[in-house]
CSV table of C-alpha atoms in Angstrom, one decimal:
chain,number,residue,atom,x,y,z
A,71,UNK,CA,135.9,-23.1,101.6
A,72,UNK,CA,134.0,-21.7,104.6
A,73,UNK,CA,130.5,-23.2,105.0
A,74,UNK,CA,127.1,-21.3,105.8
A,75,UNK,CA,127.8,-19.2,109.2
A,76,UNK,CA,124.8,-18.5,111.5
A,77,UNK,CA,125.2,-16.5,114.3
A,78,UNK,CA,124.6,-15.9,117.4
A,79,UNK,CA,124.0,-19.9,117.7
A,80,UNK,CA,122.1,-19.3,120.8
A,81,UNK,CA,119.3,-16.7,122.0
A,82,UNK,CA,117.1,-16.2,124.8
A,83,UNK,CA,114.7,-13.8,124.7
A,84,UNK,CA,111.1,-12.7,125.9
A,85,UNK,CA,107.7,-12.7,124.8
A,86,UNK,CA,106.8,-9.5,122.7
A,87,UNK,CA,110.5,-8.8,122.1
A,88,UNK,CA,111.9,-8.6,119.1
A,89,UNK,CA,114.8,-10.8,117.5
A,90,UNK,CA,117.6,-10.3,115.0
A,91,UNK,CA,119.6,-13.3,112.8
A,92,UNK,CA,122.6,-13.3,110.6
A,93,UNK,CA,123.6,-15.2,107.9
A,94,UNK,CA,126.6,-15.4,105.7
A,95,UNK,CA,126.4,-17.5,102.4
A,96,UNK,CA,129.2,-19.7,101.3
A,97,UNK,CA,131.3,-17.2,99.1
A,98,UNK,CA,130.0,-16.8,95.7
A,99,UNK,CA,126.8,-18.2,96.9
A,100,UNK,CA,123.9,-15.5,95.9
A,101,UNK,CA,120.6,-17.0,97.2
A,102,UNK,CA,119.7,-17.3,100.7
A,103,UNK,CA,116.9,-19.4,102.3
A,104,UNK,CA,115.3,-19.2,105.6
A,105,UNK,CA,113.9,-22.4,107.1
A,106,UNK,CA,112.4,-22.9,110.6
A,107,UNK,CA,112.7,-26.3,112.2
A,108,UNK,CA,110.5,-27.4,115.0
A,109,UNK,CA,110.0,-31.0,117.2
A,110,UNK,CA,106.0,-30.9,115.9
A,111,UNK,CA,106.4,-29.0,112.3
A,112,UNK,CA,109.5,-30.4,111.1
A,113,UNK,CA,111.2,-28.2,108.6
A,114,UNK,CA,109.5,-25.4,107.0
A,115,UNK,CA,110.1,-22.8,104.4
A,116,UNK,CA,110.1,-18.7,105.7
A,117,UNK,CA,111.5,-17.0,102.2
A,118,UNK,CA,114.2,-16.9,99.7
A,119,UNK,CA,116.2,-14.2,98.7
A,120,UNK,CA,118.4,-13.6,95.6
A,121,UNK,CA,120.3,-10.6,94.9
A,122,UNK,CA,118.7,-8.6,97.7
A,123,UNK,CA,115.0,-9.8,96.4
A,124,UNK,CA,113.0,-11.5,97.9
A,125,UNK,CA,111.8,-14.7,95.5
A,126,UNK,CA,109.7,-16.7,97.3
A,127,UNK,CA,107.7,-16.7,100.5
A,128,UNK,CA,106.4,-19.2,103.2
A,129,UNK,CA,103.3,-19.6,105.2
A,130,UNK,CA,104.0,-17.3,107.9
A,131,UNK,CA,102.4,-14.2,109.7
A,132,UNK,CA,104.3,-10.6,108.5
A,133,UNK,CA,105.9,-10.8,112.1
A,134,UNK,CA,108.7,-12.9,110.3
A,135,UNK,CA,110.8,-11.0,107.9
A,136,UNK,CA,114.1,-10.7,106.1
A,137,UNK,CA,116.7,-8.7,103.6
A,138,UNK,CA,119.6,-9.6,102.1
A,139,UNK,CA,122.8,-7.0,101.4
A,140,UNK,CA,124.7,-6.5,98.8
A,141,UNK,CA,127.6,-8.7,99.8
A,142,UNK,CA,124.9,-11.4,99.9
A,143,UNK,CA,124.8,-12.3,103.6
A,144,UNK,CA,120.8,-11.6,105.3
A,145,UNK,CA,119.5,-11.4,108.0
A,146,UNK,CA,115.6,-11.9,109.3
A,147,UNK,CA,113.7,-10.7,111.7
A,148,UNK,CA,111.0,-11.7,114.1
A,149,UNK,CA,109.0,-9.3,116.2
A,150,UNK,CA,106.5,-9.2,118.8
A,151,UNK,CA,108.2,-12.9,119.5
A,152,UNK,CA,106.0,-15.5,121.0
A,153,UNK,CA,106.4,-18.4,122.6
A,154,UNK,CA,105.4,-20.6,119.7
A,155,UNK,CA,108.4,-19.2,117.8
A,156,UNK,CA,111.0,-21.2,119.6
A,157,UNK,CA,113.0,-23.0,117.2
A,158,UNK,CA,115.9,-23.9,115.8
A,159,UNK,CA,116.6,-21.0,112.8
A,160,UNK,CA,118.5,-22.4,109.8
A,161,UNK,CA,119.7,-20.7,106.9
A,162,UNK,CA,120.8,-22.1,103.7
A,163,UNK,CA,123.0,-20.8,100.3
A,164,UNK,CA,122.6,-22.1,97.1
A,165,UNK,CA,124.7,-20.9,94.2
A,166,UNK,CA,121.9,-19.9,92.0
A,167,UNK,CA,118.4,-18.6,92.0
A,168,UNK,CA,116.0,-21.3,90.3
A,169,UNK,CA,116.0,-24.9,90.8
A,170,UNK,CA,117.4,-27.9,91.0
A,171,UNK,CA,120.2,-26.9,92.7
A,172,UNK,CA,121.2,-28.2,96.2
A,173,UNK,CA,121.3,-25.6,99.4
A,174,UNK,CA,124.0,-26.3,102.1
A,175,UNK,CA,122.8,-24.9,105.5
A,176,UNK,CA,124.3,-23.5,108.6
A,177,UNK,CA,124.5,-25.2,111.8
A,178,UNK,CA,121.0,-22.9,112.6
A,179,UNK,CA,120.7,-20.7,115.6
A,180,UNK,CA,118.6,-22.0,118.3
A,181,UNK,CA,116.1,-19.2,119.7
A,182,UNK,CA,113.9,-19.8,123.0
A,183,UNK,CA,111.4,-17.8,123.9
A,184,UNK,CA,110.2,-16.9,127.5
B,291,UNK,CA,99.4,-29.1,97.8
B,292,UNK,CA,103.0,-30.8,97.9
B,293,UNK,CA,103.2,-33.7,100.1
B,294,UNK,CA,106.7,-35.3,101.1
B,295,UNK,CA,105.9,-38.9,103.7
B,296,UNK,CA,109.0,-40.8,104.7
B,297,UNK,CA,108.8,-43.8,106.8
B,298,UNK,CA,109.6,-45.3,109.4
B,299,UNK,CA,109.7,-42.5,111.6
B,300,UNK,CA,112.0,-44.5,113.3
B,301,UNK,CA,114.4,-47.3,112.7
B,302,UNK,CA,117.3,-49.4,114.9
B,303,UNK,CA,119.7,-51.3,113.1
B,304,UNK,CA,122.7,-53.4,114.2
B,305,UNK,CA,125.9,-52.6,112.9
B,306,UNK,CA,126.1,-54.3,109.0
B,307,UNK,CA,122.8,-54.7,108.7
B,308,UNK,CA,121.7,-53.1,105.6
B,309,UNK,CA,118.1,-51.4,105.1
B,310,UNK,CA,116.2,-48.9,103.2
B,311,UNK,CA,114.4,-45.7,104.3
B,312,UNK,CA,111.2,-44.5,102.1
B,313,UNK,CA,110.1,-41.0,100.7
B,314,UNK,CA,106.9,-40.7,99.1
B,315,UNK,CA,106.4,-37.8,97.2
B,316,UNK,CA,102.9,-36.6,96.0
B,317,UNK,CA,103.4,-33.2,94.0
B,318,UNK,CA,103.0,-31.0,90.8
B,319,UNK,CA,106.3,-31.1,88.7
B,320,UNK,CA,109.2,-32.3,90.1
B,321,UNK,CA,112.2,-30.5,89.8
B,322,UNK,CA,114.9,-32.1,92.5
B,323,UNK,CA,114.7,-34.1,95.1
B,324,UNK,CA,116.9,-33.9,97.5
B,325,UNK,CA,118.1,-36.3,100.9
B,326,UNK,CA,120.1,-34.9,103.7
B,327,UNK,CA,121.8,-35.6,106.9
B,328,UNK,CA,121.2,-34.0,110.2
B,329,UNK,CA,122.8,-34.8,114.0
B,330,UNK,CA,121.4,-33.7,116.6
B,331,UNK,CA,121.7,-30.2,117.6
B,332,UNK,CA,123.0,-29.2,113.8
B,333,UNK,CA,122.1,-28.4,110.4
B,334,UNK,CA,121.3,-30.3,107.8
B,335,UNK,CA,124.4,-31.8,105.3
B,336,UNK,CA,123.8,-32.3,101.8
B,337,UNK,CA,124.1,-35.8,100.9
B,338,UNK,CA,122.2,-36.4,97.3
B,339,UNK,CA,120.4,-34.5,94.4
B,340,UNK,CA,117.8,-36.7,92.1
B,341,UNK,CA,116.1,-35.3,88.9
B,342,UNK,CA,114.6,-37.8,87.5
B,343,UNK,CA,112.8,-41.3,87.7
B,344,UNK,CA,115.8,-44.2,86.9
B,345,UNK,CA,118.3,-42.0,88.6
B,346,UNK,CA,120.5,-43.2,91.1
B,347,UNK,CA,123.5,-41.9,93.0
B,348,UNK,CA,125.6,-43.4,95.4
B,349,UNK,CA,128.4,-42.7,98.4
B,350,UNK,CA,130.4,-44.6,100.4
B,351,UNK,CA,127.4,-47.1,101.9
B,352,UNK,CA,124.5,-44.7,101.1
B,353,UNK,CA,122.7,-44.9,97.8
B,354,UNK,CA,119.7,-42.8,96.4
B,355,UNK,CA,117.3,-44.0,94.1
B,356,UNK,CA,114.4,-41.8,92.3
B,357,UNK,CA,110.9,-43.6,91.1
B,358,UNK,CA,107.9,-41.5,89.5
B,359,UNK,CA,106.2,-41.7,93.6
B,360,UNK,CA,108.9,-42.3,95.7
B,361,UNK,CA,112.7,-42.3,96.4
B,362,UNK,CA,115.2,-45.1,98.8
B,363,UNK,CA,117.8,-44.2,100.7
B,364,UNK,CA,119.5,-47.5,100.8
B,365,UNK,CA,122.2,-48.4,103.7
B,366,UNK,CA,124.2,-51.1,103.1
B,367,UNK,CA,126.6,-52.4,106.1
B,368,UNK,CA,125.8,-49.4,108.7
B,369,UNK,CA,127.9,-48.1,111.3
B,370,UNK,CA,127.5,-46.5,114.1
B,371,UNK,CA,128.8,-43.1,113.1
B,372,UNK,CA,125.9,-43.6,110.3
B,373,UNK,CA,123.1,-43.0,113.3
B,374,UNK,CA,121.5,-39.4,112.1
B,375,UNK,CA,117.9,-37.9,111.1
B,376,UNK,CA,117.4,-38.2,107.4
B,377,UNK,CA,115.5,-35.5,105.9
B,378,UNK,CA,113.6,-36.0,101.8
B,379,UNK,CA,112.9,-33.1,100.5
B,380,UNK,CA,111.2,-31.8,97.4
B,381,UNK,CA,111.6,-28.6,95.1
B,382,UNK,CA,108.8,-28.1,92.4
B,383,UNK,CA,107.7,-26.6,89.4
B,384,UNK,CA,106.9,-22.9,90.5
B,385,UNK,CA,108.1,-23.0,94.0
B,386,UNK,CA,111.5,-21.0,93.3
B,387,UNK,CA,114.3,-22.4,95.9
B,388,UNK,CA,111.6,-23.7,98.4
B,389,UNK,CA,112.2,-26.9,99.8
B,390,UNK,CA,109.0,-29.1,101.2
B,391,UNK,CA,110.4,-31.4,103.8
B,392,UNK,CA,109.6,-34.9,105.0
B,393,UNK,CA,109.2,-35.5,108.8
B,394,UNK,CA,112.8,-37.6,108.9
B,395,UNK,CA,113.4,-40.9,110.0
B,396,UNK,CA,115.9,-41.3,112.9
B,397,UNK,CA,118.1,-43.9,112.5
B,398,UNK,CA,120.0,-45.5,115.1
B,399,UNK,CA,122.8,-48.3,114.3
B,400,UNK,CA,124.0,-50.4,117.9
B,401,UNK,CA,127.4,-51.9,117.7
Protein backbone atom coordinates (compact mmCIF):
# COMPACT_ATOMS: atom_id res chain seq x y z
CA UNK A 1 0.00 0.00 0.00
CA UNK A 2 1.49 3.35 -1.18
CA UNK A 3 2.29 5.70 1.80
CA UNK A 4 1.51 9.62 2.12
CA UNK A 5 3.20 11.24 -1.22
CA UNK A 6 4.34 14.92 -0.92
CA UNK A 7 5.58 16.59 -3.78
CA UNK A 8 7.66 18.61 -5.12
CA UNK A 9 10.19 17.47 -2.13
CA UNK A 10 12.19 20.50 -2.71
CA UNK A 11 11.38 24.40 -3.42
CA UNK A 12 13.15 27.53 -3.66
CA UNK A 13 11.51 30.44 -3.92
CA UNK A 14 11.50 34.29 -3.16
CA UNK A 15 10.30 36.60 -0.67
CA UNK A 16 6.62 37.92 -1.55
CA UNK A 17 6.14 34.97 -3.89
CA UNK A 18 3.67 32.67 -3.65
CA UNK A 19 3.94 28.77 -3.04
CA UNK A 20 1.82 25.71 -3.98
CA UNK A 21 2.00 21.93 -2.18
CA UNK A 22 0.45 18.66 -2.97
CA UNK A 23 -0.59 15.92 -1.02
CA UNK A 24 -1.93 12.50 -1.81
CA UNK A 25 -3.50 10.48 1.19
CA UNK A 26 -2.84 6.84 1.62
CA UNK A 27 -5.89 5.35 -0.45
CA UNK A 28 -8.99 5.15 1.45
CA UNK A 29 -7.51 7.64 3.82
CA UNK A 30 -10.14 10.79 3.96
CA UNK A 31 -8.57 13.26 6.37
CA UNK A 32 -5.64 15.34 5.67
CA UNK A 33 -3.45 17.25 8.07
CA UNK A 34 -1.01 20.01 7.45
CA UNK A 35 1.91 20.30 9.92
CA UNK A 36 4.88 22.71 9.66
CA UNK A 37 8.16 21.65 11.21
CA UNK A 38 10.88 24.10 12.05
CA UNK A 39 14.62 23.77 14.00
CA UNK A 40 13.09 26.63 16.76
CA UNK A 41 9.16 25.67 16.65
CA UNK A 42 9.27 22.11 16.39
CA UNK A 43 6.16 20.64 14.86
CA UNK A 44 3.09 22.65 14.60
CA UNK A 45 -0.50 22.19 13.49
CA UNK A 46 -1.72 24.43 10.13
CA UNK A 47 -5.45 22.70 9.56
CA UNK A 48 -7.20 19.56 9.01
CA UNK A 49 -9.36 18.65 6.36
CA UNK A 50 -11.99 15.87 5.91
CA UNK A 51 -14.13 15.38 3.02
CA UNK A 52 -13.16 18.68 1.38
CA UNK A 53 -13.95 20.66 4.90
CA UNK A 54 -11.89 22.10 6.62
CA UNK A 55 -12.19 20.77 10.61
CA UNK A 56 -9.74 22.29 12.42
CA UNK A 57 -7.34 25.18 12.21
CA UNK A 58 -3.84 26.24 13.58
CA UNK A 59 -2.34 29.36 14.83
CA UNK A 60 -1.33 30.83 11.72
CA UNK A 61 -1.77 34.17 9.72
CA UNK A 62 -4.60 33.71 6.60
CA UNK A 63 -1.42 33.81 4.27
CA UNK A 64 -1.39 29.89 4.90
CA UNK A 65 -4.23 28.07 3.33
CA UNK A 66 -5.54 24.82 2.04
CA UNK A 67 -8.41 22.56 0.17
CA UNK A 68 -8.88 19.27 -0.26
CA UNK A 69 -10.61 17.50 -3.59
CA UNK A 70 -12.83 15.10 -3.99
CA UNK A 71 -10.47 12.30 -4.59
CA UNK A 72 -9.10 13.31 -1.22
CA UNK A 73 -5.63 14.46 -1.98
CA UNK A 74 -5.00 18.69 -0.83
CA UNK A 75 -3.03 20.94 -1.46
CA UNK A 76 -2.05 24.32 0.65
CA UNK A 77 -1.01 27.35 -0.12
CA UNK A 78 1.24 30.15 1.17
CA UNK A 79 1.46 33.60 -0.23
CA UNK A 80 3.23 36.64 0.09
CA UNK A 81 6.04 34.00 1.42
CA UNK A 82 8.52 35.25 3.89
CA UNK A 83 11.56 34.36 4.94
CA UNK A 84 10.31 33.00 8.27
CA UNK A 85 8.29 30.43 6.32
CA UNK A 86 11.13 28.18 5.50
CA UNK A 87 10.43 24.84 6.66
CA UNK A 88 10.11 21.55 6.20
CA UNK A 89 6.01 21.09 4.99
CA UNK A 90 4.54 17.70 6.14
CA UNK A 91 1.36 16.28 5.47
CA UNK A 92 -0.39 13.55 7.14
CA UNK A 93 -3.68 10.93 6.35
CA UNK A 94 -5.59 9.45 8.90
CA UNK A 95 -8.44 7.15 8.01
CA UNK A 96 -11.06 8.99 9.82
CA UNK A 97 -12.09 12.35 10.98
CA UNK A 98 -12.29 12.47 14.93
CA UNK A 99 -9.82 11.06 17.24
CA UNK A 100 -7.83 8.73 18.47
CA UNK A 101 -6.66 7.57 15.48
CA UNK A 102 -2.94 7.60 14.31
CA UNK A 103 -1.83 9.87 11.13
CA UNK A 104 1.02 8.49 8.87
CA UNK A 105 2.89 11.42 7.25
CA UNK A 106 4.82 12.05 4.09
CA UNK A 107 8.41 12.48 3.78
CA UNK A 108 7.36 16.62 3.88
CA UNK A 109 8.55 18.92 1.22
CA UNK A 110 11.32 21.21 2.23
CA UNK A 111 10.64 24.91 1.14
CA UNK A 112 13.41 27.80 1.42
CA UNK A 113 12.82 31.05 1.13
CA UNK A 114 15.07 33.85 -0.29
CA UNK B 1 -3.37 25.53 26.87
CA UNK B 2 -1.91 21.88 25.94
CA UNK B 3 1.55 21.40 26.95
CA UNK B 4 3.62 18.27 25.68
CA UNK B 5 7.68 18.42 27.54
CA UNK B 6 9.88 15.51 26.66
CA UNK B 7 13.33 15.16 27.99
CA UNK B 8 16.33 14.91 27.55
CA UNK B 9 16.58 16.95 24.55
CA UNK B 10 19.34 14.86 23.89
CA UNK B 11 20.62 11.49 24.78
CA UNK B 12 23.93 9.16 23.65
CA UNK B 13 23.77 5.58 24.35
CA UNK B 14 26.15 2.74 23.63
CA UNK B 15 25.00 -0.04 21.82
CA UNK B 16 22.76 -2.50 24.50
CA UNK B 17 22.40 -0.08 26.80
CA UNK B 18 18.93 0.21 27.62
CA UNK B 19 17.10 3.64 28.67
CA UNK B 20 14.04 5.51 28.82
CA UNK B 21 12.87 8.80 27.09
CA UNK B 22 10.13 11.00 29.09
CA UNK B 23 6.85 12.92 27.88
CA UNK B 24 5.07 14.95 30.17
CA UNK B 25 1.81 15.87 29.21
CA UNK B 26 -0.27 18.76 30.87
CA UNK B 27 -3.70 18.99 29.02
CA UNK B 28 -7.64 19.02 29.01
CA UNK B 29 -8.95 15.39 28.07
CA UNK B 30 -6.84 13.10 26.68
CA UNK B 31 -7.76 11.35 23.78
CA UNK B 32 -4.43 9.57 22.30
CA UNK B 33 -1.16 9.92 22.70
CA UNK B 34 0.93 9.19 20.28
CA UNK B 35 5.12 8.48 19.81
CA UNK B 36 6.87 8.64 16.54
CA UNK B 37 9.99 8.18 14.75
CA UNK B 38 11.77 10.68 12.58
CA UNK B 39 15.44 10.55 10.63
CA UNK B 40 16.86 13.20 9.56
CA UNK B 41 15.71 14.84 6.50
CA UNK B 42 12.16 12.66 6.65
CA UNK B 43 8.81 12.41 8.01
CA UNK B 44 7.74 11.24 10.89
CA UNK B 45 6.80 7.11 11.25
CA UNK B 46 4.15 5.97 13.38
CA UNK B 47 5.44 3.83 16.03
CA UNK B 48 2.63 3.68 19.00
CA UNK B 49 -0.97 4.84 19.93
CA UNK B 50 -1.87 5.04 23.91
CA UNK B 51 -5.46 5.79 25.27
CA UNK B 52 -5.28 5.39 28.54
CA UNK B 53 -3.33 5.44 31.91
CA UNK B 54 -2.07 1.36 32.58
CA UNK B 55 -1.63 1.05 28.85
CA UNK B 56 1.26 -0.32 27.40
CA UNK B 57 2.43 -1.45 23.90
CA UNK B 58 5.37 -2.85 22.75
CA UNK B 59 7.74 -3.63 19.41
CA UNK B 60 10.66 -5.20 18.76
CA UNK B 61 12.96 -3.27 21.63
CA UNK B 62 10.68 -0.19 21.99
CA UNK B 63 7.93 -0.14 24.54
CA UNK B 64 5.36 2.57 25.35
CA UNK B 65 3.85 3.13 28.52
CA UNK B 66 0.88 5.65 29.44
CA UNK B 67 0.56 7.34 33.21
CA UNK B 68 -2.21 10.00 34.17
CA UNK B 69 1.03 12.91 33.57
CA UNK B 70 3.38 11.29 31.52
CA UNK B 71 4.36 8.51 29.08
CA UNK B 72 8.10 6.24 28.63
CA UNK B 73 9.43 5.22 25.67
CA UNK B 74 11.52 2.47 26.92
CA UNK B 75 14.70 1.06 24.75
CA UNK B 76 15.96 -1.98 25.81
CA UNK B 77 19.35 -3.26 24.01
CA UNK B 78 19.72 -0.28 21.32
CA UNK B 79 21.34 -0.40 18.14
CA UNK B 80 22.69 1.78 16.04
CA UNK B 81 20.03 1.75 13.30
CA UNK B 82 17.71 2.80 16.58
CA UNK B 83 19.59 6.46 16.47
CA UNK B 84 16.37 8.93 15.38
CA UNK B 85 14.36 12.05 16.82
CA UNK B 86 11.44 10.84 18.90
CA UNK B 87 8.51 12.95 18.74
CA UNK B 88 5.29 12.64 21.82
CA UNK B 89 2.47 13.93 20.77
CA UNK B 90 -0.94 14.59 22.12
CA UNK B 91 -4.58 14.80 20.63
CA UNK B 92 -7.41 16.23 22.99
CA UNK B 93 -10.84 16.56 23.81
CA UNK B 94 -12.08 19.18 21.19
CA UNK B 95 -9.02 19.55 19.15
CA UNK B 96 -10.46 17.41 16.08
CA UNK B 97 -7.18 15.62 14.36
CA UNK B 98 -4.69 18.15 15.81
CA UNK B 99 -1.66 16.95 17.08
CA UNK B 100 0.38 19.05 19.94
CA UNK B 101 3.99 18.01 19.66
CA UNK B 102 6.87 17.61 22.03
CA UNK B 103 10.28 19.22 21.12
CA UNK B 104 11.86 15.39 20.45
CA UNK B 105 14.72 13.93 21.99
CA UNK B 106 17.56 12.84 19.65
CA UNK B 107 18.99 9.82 20.31
CA UNK B 108 22.21 8.65 19.30
CA UNK B 109 23.43 4.86 19.97
CA UNK B 110 27.63 4.44 19.27
CA UNK B 111 28.63 0.96 18.40
Amino acid sequence: KAGVTQTPRYLIKTRGQQVTLSCSPISGHRSVSWYQQTPGQGLQFLFEYFSETQRNKGNFPGRFSGRQFSNSRSEMNVSTLELGDSALYLCASSPLSGQGTEAFFGQGTRLTVV
Amino acid sequence: EDQVTQSPEALRLQEGESSSLNCSYTVSGLRGLFWYRQDPGKGPEFLFTLYSAGEEKEKERLKATLTKKESFLHITAPKPEDSATYLCAVQTSGSARQLTFGSGTQLTVLP
